[in-house]
């Protein structure tokens, strides 16, 4: 149970915030346990997206009419909300993307274009979601670099004993997950960042899972890049956030061309690019997604991220204890620090069959 000092969150009250949880499935109240894949949306997020389309819909940064001004202000307010959520020093260090996957690809392409060449090394971990592996493999293929990985033990924890040997004079960047989507492992990102920075190596943190499990502070972490997705923080799909330290973003070339990332265009004199963050936001942005994400971040802020973490720890402890008591069930991974994801196998039962029956 939660300690008396911890702010308690009522499951019944929280369920009432999510209209989809009021429906029935197979004749019973819906139970949704797939938050690692995507979260459901509270009414405040649904209402905010609807209000944008009903009252503010226009393109941003390219019109002088009333609706364009309203949409632009809403969009930039969302950026400031994301800045506050991750503790960034400046709003222009926040780049809106389609999600964590695009954010990682943006850094892999743009940072790689500027700083990675043949014989260089990119360090990831064995805990990574493939979205934080494949972009680096693609970069390695283009440049002749090599992708290396920090190993993981049977408990699902990263093995850092050999980190000093993995960080070499050819390591150009480290990309590490904050929290595993499969095992729930909370990686020791602070230790990895400190070791990398001691050698002048920048670090990207994939916080797609970690962003929703407790407070984030990029300046306290010291990371150079951090990304997360709206749809895993109770916001819309198709919107994500990339935090990049100003000095790195200034030195990186644009990822895509067209739209607001342009300053001037000439067929004869060439093109100049806009400043941050517009340099990395080509085309018409997902304005409705951004304002919906703003509402989601406000919703989480009102709950209190410390309270969210405490409530999750309570439920997680209960789940692990009850699952461990099931005959024939084997937990996959027993990491030292864990967020609310638990994987397991049942003896003689295919995972697809188990999932179907449990559904």
PDB file of C-alpha atoms in Angstrom, residues 178-355:
ATOM      1  CA  UNK A 178      15.485   5.621 -19.912  1.00  0.00           C
ATOM      2  CA  UNK A 179      13.019   2.779 -19.229  1.00  0.00           C
ATOM      3  CA  UNK A 180      12.565  -0.521 -21.068  1.00  0.00           C
ATOM      4  CA  UNK A 181       9.179  -1.032 -22.705  1.00  0.00           C
ATOM      5  CA  UNK A 182       9.481  -4.826 -22.315  1.00  0.00           C
ATOM      6  CA  UNK A 183      11.113  -5.413 -18.924  1.00  0.00           C
ATOM      7  CA  UNK A 184      10.376  -2.158 -17.134  1.00  0.00           C
ATOM      8  CA  UNK A 185      14.082  -1.746 -16.329  1.00  0.00           C
ATOM      9  CA  UNK A 186      14.974   1.817 -15.371  1.00  0.00           C
ATOM     10  CA  UNK A 187      18.457   2.263 -16.781  1.00  0.00           C
ATOM     11  CA  UNK A 188      21.233   4.002 -14.798  1.00  0.00           C
ATOM     12  CA  UNK A 189      21.311   6.843 -17.313  1.00  0.00           C
ATOM     13  CA  UNK A 190      22.973   9.234 -14.866  1.00  0.00           C
ATOM     14  CA  UNK A 191      25.995   6.918 -14.564  1.00  0.00           C
ATOM     15  CA  UNK A 192      26.235   6.470 -18.338  1.00  0.00           C
ATOM     16  CA  UNK A 193      25.926  10.213 -18.995  1.00  0.00           C
ATOM     17  CA  UNK A 194      28.646  11.023 -16.459  1.00  0.00           C
ATOM     18  CA  UNK A 195      31.020   8.452 -17.943  1.00  0.00           C
ATOM     19  CA  UNK A 196      30.355   9.631 -21.504  1.00  0.00           C
ATOM     20  CA  UNK A 197      30.713  13.307 -20.673  1.00  0.00           C
ATOM     21  CA  UNK A 198      34.031  12.637 -18.952  1.00  0.00           C
ATOM     22  CA  UNK A 199      35.232  11.779 -22.464  1.00  0.00           C
ATOM     23  CA  UNK A 200      33.364  14.594 -24.207  1.00  0.00           C
ATOM     24  CA  UNK A 201      30.765  12.238 -25.743  1.00  0.00           C
ATOM     25  CA  UNK A 202      27.141  13.437 -26.064  1.00  0.00           C
ATOM     26  CA  UNK A 203      24.240  11.261 -24.896  1.00  0.00           C
ATOM     27  CA  UNK A 204      20.712  10.807 -26.244  1.00  0.00           C
ATOM     28  CA  UNK A 205      18.078   9.476 -23.815  1.00  0.00           C
ATOM     29  CA  UNK A 206      15.052   7.657 -25.243  1.00  0.00           C
ATOM     30  CA  UNK A 207      12.374   8.568 -22.698  1.00  0.00           C
ATOM     31  CA  UNK A 208       9.381   7.209 -24.628  1.00  0.00           C
ATOM     32  CA  UNK A 209       8.589   4.987 -21.648  1.00  0.00           C
ATOM     33  CA  UNK A 210      10.320   6.943 -18.899  1.00  0.00           C
ATOM     34  CA  UNK A 211       8.524  10.259 -19.449  1.00  0.00           C
ATOM     35  CA  UNK A 212       5.289   9.057 -17.868  1.00  0.00           C
ATOM     36  CA  UNK A 213       6.714   7.259 -14.826  1.00  0.00           C
ATOM     37  CA  UNK A 214       8.083  10.163 -12.810  1.00  0.00           C
ATOM     38  CA  UNK A 215       9.611  13.647 -12.982  1.00  0.00           C
ATOM     39  CA  UNK A 216      12.116  14.435 -15.762  1.00  0.00           C
ATOM     40  CA  UNK A 217      14.828  17.101 -15.645  1.00  0.00           C
ATOM     41  CA  UNK A 218      17.220  17.223 -18.586  1.00  0.00           C
ATOM     42  CA  UNK A 219      19.533  19.667 -16.854  1.00  0.00           C
ATOM     43  CA  UNK A 220      19.770  17.496 -13.748  1.00  0.00           C
ATOM     44  CA  UNK A 221      20.402  14.435 -15.918  1.00  0.00           C
ATOM     45  CA  UNK A 222      22.889  16.361 -18.014  1.00  0.00           C
ATOM     46  CA  UNK A 223      21.821  14.651 -21.253  1.00  0.00           C
ATOM     47  CA  UNK A 224      22.405  16.324 -24.601  1.00  0.00           C
ATOM     48  CA  UNK A 225      19.239  14.982 -26.262  1.00  0.00           C
ATOM     49  CA  UNK A 226      16.035  13.499 -24.868  1.00  0.00           C
ATOM     50  CA  UNK A 227      12.875  12.452 -26.671  1.00  0.00           C
ATOM     51  CA  UNK A 228       9.401  11.197 -25.829  1.00  0.00           C
ATOM     52  CA  UNK A 229       6.056  10.559 -27.535  1.00  0.00           C
ATOM     53  CA  UNK A 230       2.721  12.240 -26.931  1.00  0.00           C
ATOM     54  CA  UNK A 231       0.714   9.047 -27.280  1.00  0.00           C
ATOM     55  CA  UNK A 232       2.546   7.436 -24.351  1.00  0.00           C
ATOM     56  CA  UNK A 233       1.931  10.439 -22.095  1.00  0.00           C
ATOM     57  CA  UNK A 234      -1.887  10.461 -22.490  1.00  0.00           C
ATOM     58  CA  UNK A 235      -1.673  12.796 -25.487  1.00  0.00           C
ATOM     59  CA  UNK A 236      -2.488  12.346 -29.192  1.00  0.00           C
ATOM     60  CA  UNK A 237      -0.667  10.100 -31.616  1.00  0.00           C
ATOM     61  CA  UNK A 238       1.599  11.640 -34.230  1.00  0.00           C
ATOM     62  CA  UNK A 239       3.237  14.184 -31.916  1.00  0.00           C
ATOM     63  CA  UNK A 240       6.516  13.892 -30.057  1.00  0.00           C
ATOM     64  CA  UNK A 241       9.179  16.015 -28.418  1.00  0.00           C
ATOM     65  CA  UNK A 242      12.904  16.210 -29.004  1.00  0.00           C
ATOM     66  CA  UNK A 243      14.925  18.161 -26.466  1.00  0.00           C
ATOM     67  CA  UNK A 244      18.332  19.119 -27.791  1.00  0.00           C
ATOM     68  CA  UNK A 245      20.937  21.222 -26.068  1.00  0.00           C
ATOM     69  CA  UNK A 246      21.183  24.523 -27.888  1.00  0.00           C
ATOM     70  CA  UNK A 247      24.879  24.233 -28.755  1.00  0.00           C
ATOM     71  CA  UNK A 248      24.357  20.848 -30.435  1.00  0.00           C
ATOM     72  CA  UNK A 249      21.221  21.868 -32.337  1.00  0.00           C
ATOM     73  CA  UNK A 250      22.936  24.991 -33.657  1.00  0.00           C
ATOM     74  CA  UNK A 251      25.729  22.886 -35.175  1.00  0.00           C
ATOM     75  CA  UNK A 252      23.462  20.236 -36.719  1.00  0.00           C
ATOM     76  CA  UNK A 253      22.078  20.598 -40.275  1.00  0.00           C
ATOM     77  CA  UNK A 254      18.324  20.411 -40.975  1.00  0.00           C
ATOM     78  CA  UNK A 255      16.695  16.996 -41.177  1.00  0.00           C
ATOM     79  CA  UNK A 256      13.950  17.809 -43.726  1.00  0.00           C
ATOM     80  CA  UNK A 257      13.459  20.694 -46.144  1.00  0.00           C
ATOM     81  CA  UNK A 258      10.481  22.983 -46.743  1.00  0.00           C
ATOM     82  CA  UNK A 259       7.967  25.029 -44.803  1.00  0.00           C
ATOM     83  CA  UNK A 260       8.959  26.969 -41.723  1.00  0.00           C
ATOM     84  CA  UNK A 261      12.525  25.661 -41.649  1.00  0.00           C
ATOM     85  CA  UNK A 262      13.273  28.137 -44.470  1.00  0.00           C
ATOM     86  CA  UNK A 263      14.556  31.682 -43.968  1.00  0.00           C
ATOM     87  CA  UNK A 264      15.161  32.669 -47.592  1.00  0.00           C
ATOM     88  CA  UNK A 265      15.025  30.693 -50.856  1.00  0.00           C
ATOM     89  CA  UNK A 266      16.628  31.621 -54.175  1.00  0.00           C
ATOM     90  CA  UNK A 267      17.189  29.442 -57.216  1.00  0.00           C
ATOM     91  CA  UNK A 268      20.372  31.373 -57.959  1.00  0.00           C
ATOM     92  CA  UNK A 269      21.717  32.331 -54.537  1.00  0.00           C
ATOM     93  CA  UNK A 270      20.707  29.207 -52.589  1.00  0.00           C
ATOM     94  CA  UNK A 271      18.748  28.821 -49.378  1.00  0.00           C
ATOM     95  CA  UNK A 272      19.265  29.985 -45.816  1.00  0.00           C
ATOM     96  CA  UNK A 273      17.634  28.211 -42.905  1.00  0.00           C
ATOM     97  CA  UNK A 274      15.564  29.496 -40.012  1.00  0.00           C
ATOM     98  CA  UNK A 275      16.850  29.547 -36.469  1.00  0.00           C
ATOM     99  CA  UNK A 276      15.925  27.148 -33.679  1.00  0.00           C
ATOM    100  CA  UNK A 277      13.604  25.342 -33.336  1.00  0.00           C
ATOM    101  CA  UNK A 278      12.066  26.048 -36.758  1.00  0.00           C
ATOM    102  CA  UNK A 279      15.166  24.674 -38.510  1.00  0.00           C
ATOM    103  CA  UNK A 280      14.018  21.167 -37.556  1.00  0.00           C
ATOM    104  CA  UNK A 281      10.253  21.590 -38.073  1.00  0.00           C
ATOM    105  CA  UNK A 282       9.679  21.281 -41.806  1.00  0.00           C
ATOM    106  CA  UNK A 283       6.207  21.509 -43.329  1.00  0.00           C
ATOM    107  CA  UNK A 284       2.890  22.125 -41.625  1.00  0.00           C
ATOM    108  CA  UNK A 285       3.196  20.824 -38.055  1.00  0.00           C
ATOM    109  CA  UNK A 286       0.685  18.683 -36.167  1.00  0.00           C
ATOM    110  CA  UNK A 287      -0.780  21.673 -34.333  1.00  0.00           C
ATOM    111  CA  UNK A 288      -3.754  19.750 -32.930  1.00  0.00           C
ATOM    112  CA  UNK A 289      -1.359  17.115 -31.622  1.00  0.00           C
ATOM    113  CA  UNK A 290       0.779  19.755 -29.937  1.00  0.00           C
ATOM    114  CA  UNK A 291      -2.137  21.428 -28.167  1.00  0.00           C
ATOM    115  CA  UNK A 292      -3.477  18.005 -27.175  1.00  0.00           C
ATOM    116  CA  UNK A 293      -0.072  17.122 -25.757  1.00  0.00           C
ATOM    117  CA  UNK A 294      -0.126  20.400 -23.825  1.00  0.00           C
ATOM    118  CA  UNK A 295      -3.415  19.341 -22.211  1.00  0.00           C
ATOM    119  CA  UNK A 296      -1.958  15.915 -21.401  1.00  0.00           C
ATOM    120  CA  UNK A 297       1.127  17.411 -19.746  1.00  0.00           C
ATOM    121  CA  UNK A 298      -1.103  19.732 -17.704  1.00  0.00           C
ATOM    122  CA  UNK A 299      -3.187  16.722 -16.674  1.00  0.00           C
ATOM    123  CA  UNK A 300      -0.089  14.867 -15.470  1.00  0.00           C
ATOM    124  CA  UNK A 301       1.162  18.001 -13.739  1.00  0.00           C
ATOM    125  CA  UNK A 302      -2.111  18.346 -11.851  1.00  0.00           C
ATOM    126  CA  UNK A 303      -1.829  14.745 -10.656  1.00  0.00           C
ATOM    127  CA  UNK A 304       1.802  15.313  -9.659  1.00  0.00           C
ATOM    128  CA  UNK A 305       4.517  13.144 -11.175  1.00  0.00           C
ATOM    129  CA  UNK A 306       5.757  12.092  -7.732  1.00  0.00           C
ATOM    130  CA  UNK A 307       2.229  10.913  -6.895  1.00  0.00           C
ATOM    131  CA  UNK A 308       2.044   9.061 -10.223  1.00  0.00           C
ATOM    132  CA  UNK A 309       5.346   7.305  -9.470  1.00  0.00           C
ATOM    133  CA  UNK A 310       4.218   6.369  -5.950  1.00  0.00           C
ATOM    134  CA  UNK A 311       0.885   4.961  -7.133  1.00  0.00           C
ATOM    135  CA  UNK A 312       2.590   3.011  -9.894  1.00  0.00           C
ATOM    136  CA  UNK A 313       5.118   1.516  -7.477  1.00  0.00           C
ATOM    137  CA  UNK A 314       2.230   0.342  -5.288  1.00  0.00           C
ATOM    138  CA  UNK A 315       0.414  -1.353  -8.171  1.00  0.00           C
ATOM    139  CA  UNK A 316       3.651  -2.763  -9.594  1.00  0.00           C
ATOM    140  CA  UNK A 317       4.601  -4.396  -6.307  1.00  0.00           C
ATOM    141  CA  UNK A 318       1.151  -5.963  -6.078  1.00  0.00           C
ATOM    142  CA  UNK A 319       1.294  -7.217  -9.679  1.00  0.00           C
ATOM    143  CA  UNK A 320       4.751  -8.794  -9.358  1.00  0.00           C
ATOM    144  CA  UNK A 321       3.833 -10.536  -6.102  1.00  0.00           C
ATOM    145  CA  UNK A 322       0.571 -11.947  -7.476  1.00  0.00           C
ATOM    146  CA  UNK A 323       2.122 -13.054 -10.772  1.00  0.00           C
ATOM    147  CA  UNK A 324       5.021 -14.761  -8.996  1.00  0.00           C
ATOM    148  CA  UNK A 325       2.480 -16.882  -7.088  1.00  0.00           C
ATOM    149  CA  UNK A 326       0.970 -18.340 -10.281  1.00  0.00           C
ATOM    150  CA  UNK A 327       2.038 -21.940 -10.933  1.00  0.00           C
ATOM    151  CA  UNK A 328       4.021 -22.319 -14.120  1.00  0.00           C
ATOM    152  CA  UNK A 329       4.556 -18.580 -14.567  1.00  0.00           C
ATOM    153  CA  UNK A 330       8.080 -17.210 -15.068  1.00  0.00           C
ATOM    154  CA  UNK A 331       8.797 -13.509 -14.838  1.00  0.00           C
ATOM    155  CA  UNK A 332      11.111 -12.290 -17.593  1.00  0.00           C
ATOM    156  CA  UNK A 333      13.644 -10.060 -15.904  1.00  0.00           C
ATOM    157  CA  UNK A 334      13.936  -8.972 -12.279  1.00  0.00           C
ATOM    158  CA  UNK A 335      15.714  -5.605 -12.606  1.00  0.00           C
ATOM    159  CA  UNK A 336      16.897  -3.636  -9.592  1.00  0.00           C
ATOM    160  CA  UNK A 337      14.948  -0.514 -10.636  1.00  0.00           C
ATOM    161  CA  UNK A 338      11.682  -1.138 -12.411  1.00  0.00           C
ATOM    162  CA  UNK A 339       8.794   0.877 -13.804  1.00  0.00           C
ATOM    163  CA  UNK A 340       5.299  -0.436 -14.505  1.00  0.00           C
ATOM    164  CA  UNK A 341       5.985  -3.038 -17.182  1.00  0.00           C
ATOM    165  CA  UNK A 342       6.070  -6.755 -16.433  1.00  0.00           C
ATOM    166  CA  UNK A 343       6.765  -9.519 -18.953  1.00  0.00           C
ATOM    167  CA  UNK A 344       6.146 -13.183 -18.214  1.00  0.00           C
ATOM    168  CA  UNK A 345       5.878 -16.628 -19.784  1.00  0.00           C
ATOM    169  CA  UNK A 346       3.513 -19.477 -18.954  1.00  0.00           C
ATOM    170  CA  UNK A 347       4.842 -23.032 -19.199  1.00  0.00           C
ATOM    171  CA  UNK A 348       3.541 -24.763 -22.313  1.00  0.00           C
ATOM    172  CA  UNK A 349       1.469 -21.765 -23.452  1.00  0.00           C
ATOM    173  CA  UNK A 350       2.347 -19.608 -26.451  1.00  0.00           C
ATOM    174  CA  UNK A 351       2.341 -15.874 -25.555  1.00  0.00           C
ATOM    175  CA  UNK A 352      -0.191 -15.180 -28.313  1.00  0.00           C
ATOM    176  CA  UNK A 353      -2.563 -17.762 -26.834  1.00  0.00           C
ATOM    177  CA  UNK A 354      -2.055 -16.404 -23.309  1.00  0.00           C
ATOM    178  CA  UNK A 355      -2.762 -12.851 -24.501  1.00  0.00           C
TER     179      UNK A 355
END
